[in-house]
CSV table of C-alpha atoms in Angstrom, one decimal:
chain,number,residue,atom,x,y,z
A,1,MET,CA,50.5,-1.4,-11.7
A,2,THR,CA,52.6,-3.0,-14.4
A,3,GLU,CA,55.3,-1.0,-16.2
A,4,ILE,CA,53.0,-0.5,-19.2
A,5,SER,CA,50.1,0.7,-17.1
A,6,GLN,CA,52.3,3.1,-15.1
A,7,LEU,CA,53.5,4.6,-18.4
A,8,SER,CA,50.0,4.6,-19.8
A,9,ALA,CA,48.7,6.3,-16.7
A,10,TRP,CA,51.4,9.1,-17.1
A,11,LEU,CA,50.4,9.5,-20.8
A,12,ASP,CA,46.7,9.6,-19.8
A,13,ALA,CA,47.5,12.3,-17.3
A,14,PHE,CA,49.2,14.2,-20.2
A,15,ARG,CA,46.0,13.9,-22.3
A,16,ASP,CA,43.8,14.8,-19.4
A,17,ALA,CA,45.8,17.9,-18.7
A,18,LEU,CA,45.4,19.0,-22.3
A,19,ALA,CA,41.7,18.3,-22.3
A,20,LYS,CA,41.1,20.3,-19.1
A,21,ARG,CA,43.3,23.2,-20.2
A,22,ALA,CA,45.7,22.5,-17.2
A,23,PHE,CA,48.8,21.5,-19.2
A,24,VAL,CA,52.0,23.6,-18.6
A,25,GLY,CA,54.7,21.4,-20.0
A,26,PHE,CA,56.9,18.3,-19.4
A,27,GLU,CA,60.5,17.3,-19.1
A,28,LEU,CA,62.2,14.0,-20.0
A,29,ARG,CA,65.4,13.4,-18.1
A,30,LYS,CA,68.0,10.7,-17.3
A,31,PRO,CA,68.8,9.5,-20.8
A,32,SER,CA,69.7,5.9,-21.4
A,33,PRO,CA,72.9,4.8,-23.3
A,34,LEU,CA,70.8,4.5,-26.4
A,35,ALA,CA,70.1,8.3,-26.4
A,36,ASN,CA,73.7,8.9,-27.5
A,37,ASP,CA,74.3,12.7,-27.3
A,38,LEU,CA,70.6,13.6,-26.6
A,39,LYS,CA,70.6,14.8,-23.0
A,40,ALA,CA,67.0,15.9,-22.3
A,41,VAL,CA,63.7,16.9,-23.9
A,42,ASP,CA,61.4,19.7,-22.8
A,43,ALA,CA,58.0,20.5,-24.2
A,44,ARG,CA,55.2,23.1,-24.0
A,45,LEU,CA,52.0,24.0,-25.8
A,46,ILE,CA,52.2,26.6,-28.5
A,47,MET,CA,49.8,28.2,-31.0
A,48,ALA,CA,51.3,27.9,-34.5
A,49,ARG,CA,49.2,29.4,-37.4
A,50,GLY,CA,46.1,29.1,-35.3
A,51,VAL,CA,46.6,25.4,-34.5
A,52,GLU,CA,47.7,24.1,-31.1
A,53,LYS,CA,50.9,22.1,-31.2
A,54,ILE,CA,53.3,20.5,-28.7
A,55,SER,CA,56.7,22.1,-29.1
A,56,PHE,CA,59.5,19.7,-28.3
A,57,THR,CA,63.0,21.0,-27.6
A,58,TYR,CA,65.6,18.3,-27.9
A,59,HIS,CA,68.7,19.2,-25.9
A,60,HIS,CA,71.8,17.6,-27.5
A,61,LYS,CA,75.3,17.9,-26.1
A,62,THR,CA,76.3,20.8,-28.3
A,63,HIS,CA,73.0,22.1,-29.7
A,64,ASP,CA,69.2,22.2,-29.3
A,65,ILE,CA,66.6,21.2,-31.9
A,66,VAL,CA,63.0,22.4,-31.8
A,67,LYS,CA,60.2,20.3,-33.4
A,68,ASN,CA,56.4,20.9,-33.3
A,69,HIS,CA,54.0,18.0,-33.2
A,70,ALA,CA,50.3,17.5,-33.2
A,71,VAL,CA,48.8,16.4,-29.9
A,72,GLU,CA,48.1,12.7,-30.7
A,73,GLU,CA,51.4,12.5,-32.6
A,74,SER,CA,53.0,13.8,-29.4
A,75,VAL,CA,51.5,11.0,-27.3
A,76,ALA,CA,52.9,8.3,-29.5
A,77,LEU,CA,56.3,10.1,-29.6
A,78,LEU,CA,56.4,10.4,-25.8
A,79,GLU,CA,55.7,6.7,-25.4
A,80,GLU,CA,58.5,5.9,-27.8
A,81,LEU,CA,61.0,8.3,-26.0
A,82,LEU,CA,60.2,7.0,-22.5
A,83,THR,CA,60.2,3.3,-23.6
A,84,ALA,CA,63.6,3.5,-25.3
A,85,LEU,CA,65.6,6.6,-24.4
A,86,PHE,CA,64.6,8.2,-21.1
A,87,GLN,CA,64.2,7.0,-17.5
A,88,ALA,CA,62.4,9.9,-15.9
A,89,ALA,CA,59.7,12.4,-16.8
A,90,ARG,CA,57.8,15.2,-15.1
A,91,LEU,CA,54.5,16.5,-16.3
A,92,TYR,CA,53.7,20.0,-15.2
A,93,THR,CA,50.0,21.0,-14.8
A,94,ILE,CA,48.3,23.7,-12.8
A,95,GLN,CA,46.8,21.0,-10.6
A,96,GLN,CA,49.8,18.9,-9.8
A,97,ASP,CA,53.1,17.6,-11.1
A,98,VAL,CA,53.0,13.9,-12.3
A,99,LEU,CA,56.4,12.1,-12.0
A,100,LEU,CA,57.4,9.0,-13.8
A,101,SER,CA,60.7,7.3,-13.1
A,102,ARG,CA,62.2,3.9,-14.1
A,103,GLN,CA,63.4,1.8,-11.2
A,104,GLY,CA,65.1,-1.3,-12.5
A,105,GLU,CA,62.9,-2.7,-15.2
A,106,LYS,CA,59.7,-0.9,-14.0
A,107,PHE,CA,58.2,2.6,-14.1
A,108,VAL,CA,57.0,4.1,-10.9
A,109,LEU,CA,54.4,6.9,-10.9
A,110,SER,CA,54.0,9.6,-8.3
A,111,THR,CA,52.7,13.1,-7.8
A,112,ALA,CA,53.9,16.3,-6.3
A,113,PRO,CA,52.4,19.8,-5.6
A,114,ALA,CA,52.0,21.9,-8.7
A,115,THR,CA,55.2,23.8,-9.6
A,116,HIS,CA,53.2,26.2,-11.7
A,117,THR,CA,49.8,27.6,-10.7
A,118,SER,CA,49.0,29.5,-13.9
A,119,LEU,CA,49.1,28.7,-17.6
A,120,PRO,CA,51.8,30.2,-19.9
A,121,GLU,CA,51.0,32.2,-22.9
A,122,LEU,CA,50.6,30.2,-26.1
A,123,THR,CA,53.2,32.2,-28.1
A,124,HIS,CA,55.3,30.5,-30.7
A,125,ASN,CA,58.5,32.4,-30.3
A,126,ARG,CA,58.5,32.9,-26.5
A,127,ALA,CA,61.7,34.4,-25.2
A,128,LYS,CA,63.7,32.3,-22.7
A,129,VAL,CA,63.4,33.7,-19.2
A,130,ARG,CA,66.7,33.4,-17.4
A,131,LEU,CA,67.7,34.9,-14.1
A,132,ILE,CA,71.2,35.1,-15.3
A,133,GLU,CA,71.5,36.8,-18.7
A,134,THR,CA,74.7,37.1,-20.7
A,135,ALA,CA,74.6,40.6,-22.1
A,136,GLY,CA,77.3,42.8,-20.5
A,137,LYS,CA,78.4,40.0,-18.2
A,138,ALA,CA,82.2,40.0,-18.6
A,139,TYR,CA,82.7,37.4,-15.9
A,140,LEU,CA,80.9,34.8,-17.9
A,141,HIS,CA,83.4,35.4,-20.7
A,142,ARG,CA,86.3,35.3,-18.3
A,143,LEU,CA,84.9,32.0,-16.9
A,144,GLY,CA,84.9,30.6,-20.4
A,145,LEU,CA,81.1,30.2,-20.7
A,146,THR,CA,80.5,32.9,-23.4
A,147,ASP,CA,82.4,34.6,-26.2
A,148,ALA,CA,83.3,38.3,-26.1
A,149,GLN,CA,79.8,39.2,-27.5
A,150,GLY,CA,78.0,37.3,-24.7
A,151,GLN,CA,77.0,34.3,-26.8
A,152,VAL,CA,77.1,31.0,-24.8
A,153,HIS,CA,79.6,28.6,-26.3
A,154,LYS,CA,78.0,25.4,-27.7
A,155,ASN,CA,80.0,23.2,-25.3
A,156,SER,CA,78.8,25.4,-22.4
A,157,GLN,CA,75.1,25.3,-23.0
A,158,ASP,CA,74.5,22.5,-20.5
A,159,LYS,CA,76.6,24.2,-17.8
A,160,PHE,CA,74.8,27.6,-18.4
A,161,ARG,CA,71.3,25.9,-18.1
A,162,GLN,CA,72.5,24.2,-14.9
A,163,ILE,CA,73.6,27.5,-13.4
A,164,ASN,CA,70.3,29.1,-14.2
A,165,LYS,CA,68.4,26.2,-12.6
A,166,TYR,CA,70.4,26.5,-9.4
A,167,ILE,CA,69.9,30.2,-9.3
A,168,GLU,CA,66.2,29.7,-9.9
A,169,ILE,CA,66.0,27.5,-6.8
A,170,LEU,CA,68.2,29.8,-4.6
A,171,ASP,CA,66.2,32.8,-5.7
A,172,GLY,CA,63.0,31.5,-4.2
A,173,LEU,CA,64.8,30.3,-1.0
A,174,VAL,CA,66.6,33.6,-0.4
A,175,LYS,CA,63.4,35.6,-0.9
A,176,GLN,CA,61.9,33.7,2.0
A,177,LEU,CA,64.6,34.9,4.4
A,178,ALA,CA,64.0,37.8,6.8
A,179,PRO,CA,65.5,41.1,5.5
A,180,ARG,CA,68.9,41.9,6.8
A,181,GLU,CA,71.4,44.7,6.2
A,182,VAL,CA,74.0,42.4,4.6
A,183,LEU,CA,73.4,38.9,3.4
A,184,HIS,CA,76.4,36.6,4.1
A,185,VAL,CA,76.8,33.6,1.9
A,186,VAL,CA,79.4,30.9,1.9
A,187,ASP,CA,79.8,28.5,-1.0
A,188,MET,CA,81.7,25.5,0.1
A,189,GLY,CA,83.8,23.8,-2.6
A,190,ALA,CA,83.3,26.5,-5.1
A,191,GLY,CA,85.4,24.9,-7.8
A,192,LYS,CA,85.8,27.2,-10.8
A,193,GLY,CA,83.2,29.5,-9.3
A,194,TYR,CA,80.5,29.3,-11.9
A,195,LEU,CA,77.6,29.3,-9.4
A,196,THR,CA,79.4,31.6,-6.9
A,197,PHE,CA,79.8,34.4,-9.5
A,198,ALA,CA,76.2,33.9,-10.8
A,199,LEU,CA,74.7,33.9,-7.3
A,200,TYR,CA,76.6,37.1,-6.4
A,201,ASP,CA,75.5,38.7,-9.6
A,202,HIS,CA,71.8,37.7,-9.0
A,203,LEU,CA,71.8,38.8,-5.3
A,204,VAL,CA,73.4,42.2,-6.0
A,205,ASN,CA,72.3,43.2,-9.5
A,206,ASN,CA,68.9,41.4,-9.8
A,207,LEU,CA,67.6,41.5,-6.3
A,208,GLY,CA,69.4,44.7,-5.2
A,209,LEU,CA,70.7,43.2,-2.0
A,210,ARG,CA,73.9,44.0,-0.1
A,211,ALA,CA,75.7,40.7,-0.1
A,212,GLU,CA,79.1,39.3,1.0
A,213,VAL,CA,79.8,36.0,-0.8
A,214,VAL,CA,82.8,33.8,0.0
A,215,GLY,CA,83.8,30.9,-2.2
A,216,VAL,CA,85.8,28.3,-0.4
A,217,GLU,CA,88.1,26.1,-2.6
A,218,LEU,CA,91.0,23.9,-1.9
A,219,ARG,CA,92.9,24.4,-5.2
A,220,SER,CA,94.9,27.6,-4.9
A,221,GLN,CA,95.2,28.2,-8.6
A,222,LEU,CA,91.4,28.3,-8.9
A,223,VAL,CA,91.2,30.7,-5.9
A,224,THR,CA,93.7,33.0,-7.5
A,225,ALA,CA,92.0,33.0,-10.9
A,226,SER,CA,88.6,33.5,-9.4
A,227,ASN,CA,89.7,36.5,-7.2
A,228,GLU,CA,91.2,38.1,-10.3
A,229,ILE,CA,87.9,37.8,-12.2
A,230,ALA,CA,85.9,39.1,-9.2
A,231,THR,CA,88.2,42.2,-9.0
A,232,SER,CA,88.1,42.9,-12.7
A,233,SER,CA,84.3,42.5,-12.7
A,234,GLY,CA,83.9,45.1,-9.9
A,235,PHE,CA,82.3,42.4,-7.6
A,236,THR,CA,83.6,44.1,-4.3
A,237,GLY,CA,81.5,41.8,-2.1
A,238,LEU,CA,82.8,38.6,-3.6
A,239,ARG,CA,86.0,36.8,-2.7
A,240,PHE,CA,87.5,33.4,-2.8
A,241,GLU,CA,89.5,31.8,0.0
A,242,GLN,CA,91.8,28.8,-0.2
A,243,GLY,CA,91.2,26.0,2.2
A,244,SER,CA,89.2,22.8,2.9
A,245,ILE,CA,85.6,22.7,3.8
A,246,SER,CA,86.4,21.0,7.1
A,247,GLN,CA,88.7,23.8,8.2
A,248,HIS,CA,86.7,26.8,7.1
A,249,ASN,CA,85.1,29.0,9.7
A,250,CYS,CA,81.5,29.9,8.7
A,251,THR,CA,80.8,32.2,11.6
A,252,GLY,CA,78.3,34.8,10.6
A,253,ALA,CA,77.1,33.0,7.5
A,254,ASP,CA,73.3,33.4,6.8
A,255,VAL,CA,73.4,31.0,3.8
A,256,VAL,CA,75.7,28.0,3.3
A,257,ILE,CA,75.9,26.1,0.0
A,258,ALA,CA,77.7,23.0,-0.9
A,259,LEU,CA,77.2,21.5,-4.3
A,260,HIS,CA,78.7,18.1,-5.2
A,261,ALA,CA,81.1,18.0,-2.2
A,262,CYS,CA,82.3,14.4,-2.2
A,263,ASP,CA,81.2,11.9,0.4
A,264,THR,CA,81.6,13.3,4.0
A,265,ALA,CA,82.7,16.8,2.7
A,266,THR,CA,78.9,17.4,2.4
A,267,ASP,CA,78.6,16.6,6.1
A,268,ASP,CA,81.5,18.9,6.9
A,269,ALA,CA,79.7,21.7,5.2
A,270,ILE,CA,76.4,20.9,7.0
A,271,GLY,CA,78.2,20.8,10.4
A,272,LYS,CA,79.9,24.1,9.8
A,273,ALA,CA,76.6,25.7,8.7
A,274,VAL,CA,74.8,24.4,11.8
A,275,LYS,CA,77.6,25.6,14.1
A,276,ALA,CA,77.3,29.1,12.4
A,277,GLN,CA,73.5,28.9,12.9
A,278,ALA,CA,73.0,29.6,9.2
A,279,GLU,CA,69.4,30.4,8.3
A,280,LEU,CA,69.5,28.5,5.1
A,281,ILE,CA,71.6,25.4,4.1
A,282,VAL,CA,71.5,24.0,0.5
A,283,VAL,CA,73.5,21.0,-0.4
A,284,ALA,CA,73.6,18.7,-3.4
A,285,PRO,CA,75.5,15.6,-2.2
A,286,CYS,CA,78.0,13.6,-4.2
A,287,CYS,CA,79.2,10.1,-3.3
A,288,HIS,CA,78.0,8.2,-0.3
A,289,LYS,CA,80.8,5.9,0.8
A,290,GLN,CA,80.7,6.3,4.6
A,291,ILE,CA,77.2,4.8,5.2
A,292,ARG,CA,77.7,2.1,2.6
A,293,ARG,CA,80.7,0.9,4.6
A,294,GLU,CA,78.7,1.0,7.8
A,295,MET,CA,75.9,-1.0,6.2
A,296,GLU,CA,78.4,-3.6,4.9
A,297,LYS,CA,80.0,-4.2,8.2
A,298,GLY,CA,76.8,-3.9,10.3
A,299,ARG,CA,73.8,-6.1,10.4
A,300,ILE,CA,71.0,-4.9,8.2
A,301,ALA,CA,67.4,-5.9,9.0
A,302,PRO,CA,66.7,-9.4,7.5
A,303,GLU,CA,63.8,-8.2,5.4
A,304,LEU,CA,66.1,-5.7,3.7
A,305,GLU,CA,69.0,-8.1,3.0
A,306,PHE,CA,67.7,-8.8,-0.6
A,307,LEU,CA,68.3,-5.1,-1.4
A,308,VAL,CA,72.0,-5.2,-0.5
A,309,LYS,CA,72.7,-8.5,-2.2
A,310,TYR,CA,73.5,-6.7,-5.5
A,311,GLY,CA,76.0,-3.9,-5.8
A,312,THR,CA,73.8,-1.5,-7.8
A,313,TYR,CA,71.0,-1.7,-5.3
A,314,ALA,CA,73.3,-1.5,-2.3
A,315,GLU,CA,74.7,1.7,-3.7
A,316,ARG,CA,71.3,3.2,-4.3
A,317,LEU,CA,70.1,2.2,-0.9
A,318,ALA,CA,73.2,3.7,0.7
A,319,GLU,CA,72.6,7.0,-1.1
A,320,MET,CA,69.0,7.2,0.1
A,321,VAL,CA,69.8,6.3,3.7
A,322,THR,CA,72.7,8.7,3.8
A,323,ASP,CA,70.7,11.7,2.6
A,324,GLY,CA,67.6,10.6,4.5
A,325,MET,CA,69.6,10.6,7.7
A,326,ARG,CA,71.1,14.0,6.9
A,327,ALA,CA,67.6,15.3,6.7
A,328,GLN,CA,66.7,13.6,10.0
A,329,LEU,CA,69.8,15.0,11.8
A,330,LEU,CA,69.1,18.5,10.4
A,331,GLU,CA,65.6,18.3,11.8
A,332,LEU,CA,67.1,17.3,15.2
A,333,ALA,CA,69.4,20.3,14.9
A,334,GLY,CA,66.5,22.7,14.6
A,335,TYR,CA,65.8,22.9,10.9
A,336,ARG,CA,62.9,22.3,8.6
A,337,THR,CA,64.1,20.2,5.7
A,338,ASN,CA,63.1,19.3,2.2
A,339,LEU,CA,64.8,16.6,0.1
A,340,PHE,CA,64.0,16.3,-3.6
A,341,GLU,CA,65.3,15.0,-6.8
A,342,PHE,CA,66.5,17.8,-8.9
A,343,ILE,CA,65.1,16.2,-12.1
A,344,GLY,CA,65.2,19.5,-13.9
A,345,ASP,CA,68.9,19.2,-14.1
A,346,ALA,CA,69.9,16.9,-17.0
A,347,HIS,CA,73.6,17.7,-16.8
A,348,THR,CA,74.7,15.9,-13.7
A,349,PRO,CA,73.8,12.5,-12.3
A,350,LYS,CA,74.1,13.9,-8.8
A,351,ASN,CA,70.6,15.4,-8.7
A,352,VAL,CA,69.4,15.2,-5.2
A,353,MET,CA,69.2,18.4,-3.2
A,354,ILE,CA,68.7,18.9,0.5
A,355,VAL,CA,67.3,22.3,1.7
A,356,ALA,CA,67.3,23.1,5.4
A,357,THR,CA,65.7,26.3,6.8
A,358,LYS,CA,66.3,27.2,10.4
A,359,LEU,CA,63.2,27.2,12.6
A,360,SER,CA,62.1,30.3,14.4
A,361,ARG,CA,61.6,28.4,17.6
A,362,SER,CA,63.4,25.5,19.4
A,363,ARG,CA,61.7,22.1,19.3
A,364,SER,CA,60.2,20.9,22.5
A,365,ALA,CA,61.7,18.0,24.5
A,366,PRO,CA,58.9,15.6,23.3
A,367,GLU,CA,59.5,16.5,19.7
A,368,LEU,CA,63.3,16.0,20.1
A,369,ARG,CA,62.7,12.5,21.6
A,370,VAL,CA,60.5,11.5,18.6
A,371,LEU,CA,63.3,12.6,16.2
A,372,GLU,CA,66.0,10.8,18.2
A,373,ALA,CA,63.9,7.6,18.3
A,374,ALA,CA,63.4,7.8,14.5
A,375,ILE,CA,67.2,8.2,14.0
A,376,ASP,CA,67.9,5.3,16.3
A,377,SER,CA,65.4,3.2,14.4
A,378,THR,CA,67.0,4.0,11.1
A,379,LYS,CA,70.4,3.1,12.3
A,380,THR,CA,69.1,-0.2,13.7
A,381,GLU,CA,67.2,-1.1,10.6
A,382,PHE,CA,70.1,-0.5,8.3
A,383,GLY,CA,72.9,-1.8,10.5
A,384,ILE,CA,74.5,1.6,10.9
A,385,GLY,CA,76.9,2.3,13.8
A,386,HIS,CA,77.1,6.0,13.3
A,387,HIS,CA,76.5,8.7,10.6
A,388,TYR,CA,79.5,10.9,10.2
A,389,LEU,CA,77.3,14.0,10.5
A,390,GLU,CA,76.2,12.9,14.0
A,391,LYS,CA,79.5,13.7,15.6
A,392,LEU,CA,79.8,17.0,13.7
A,393,LEU,CA,76.4,18.2,14.9
A,394,ARG,CA,77.1,17.2,18.5
A,395,SER,CA,80.2,19.3,18.4
A,396,ALA,CA,78.3,22.1,16.7
A,397,ASN,CA,75.5,22.1,19.2
A,398,SER,CA,78.0,22.0,22.1
A,399,ALA,CA,79.7,25.1,20.6
A,400,ILE,CA,76.4,26.9,20.2
A,401,ALA,CA,75.4,26.1,23.8
A,402,GLU,CA,78.7,27.3,25.1
A,403,GLU,CA,78.4,30.5,23.2
A,404,LYS,CA,74.9,31.1,24.5
A,405,PHE,CA,76.1,30.5,28.1
A,406,LEU,CA,79.0,33.0,27.7
A,407,ILE,CA,76.6,35.6,26.4
């Protein structure tokens, strides 16, 4: 399809979903430079004075604006927004999700399983459903996200939405884990601790779990400040430890998280998690320098050389290969993986997430051979000598085997 037909097909899917009473909503993400301070647009169907309207929420840097539009007016507006201001869109229906993304000068259309399986109520003033609310949450004020009355600061709106998006994802993943007396979580590279605090709050106060959460952070001043907030908040099962991801001992961790750990620090977190035999690993990688260097010094397959001729494409390809191989290597290490673009998050360009869930049984020898062959093929195709994670996982698997032997 041409760029116009791909966009037209997405708009037709929007019309069709409305006609079949299957429409849930849509999101416009990845703003172009022309969008200025407009970061994202969300929309849903509402009933306003007995008339169906599409309610658009325009998320600007410091404020949100809501405007209601007639259906046909909405189609024209959508076409205008996607042509000029946004590079990605996701249409939610109860049948499937329809994704549109700009790649270079063209739009690419794809589908995914339905995120929502039921229609929302057509109420005009629907309350926002957030897993992390602000009322009575002193830690959010101490972290600088809200004022003393629990109102989110204008310049913290994006960060607060981001936190809730992450908690929404982790909520579903944690609920799939087998029950245990205490859930042990390690957050690698916790930074200022926004997500670490919110996750502990959700696990303990929303889900009613006994949880021990450790935030690992290299900067000692942040560790000290975060521990003071945890203590003053009465979060007895939350603590922060100073140190690097590569040096932290994750033994006993059920869940390991690493969001936006730069370059091979993501691999360090994965390696530590596998060595600890964590049940759930969630990473959102940042930077992909190691594999790009490998591709530059190696010999890529001739039919792919045109993709690395240009710096922008070389970087994108390195990102995809890096994360694709991470998923391959995690599969080899005994995990089921999912890699997806976190397009719901408009507040960071690093929007790929890798989720790995430990399998209940070991893979058979033939299955392992197939996975190994696929990894070797990837390395040959892209001129890669080694992926940094390979050595870490070999070391982790050796440690696991030795531990089992001693037992």
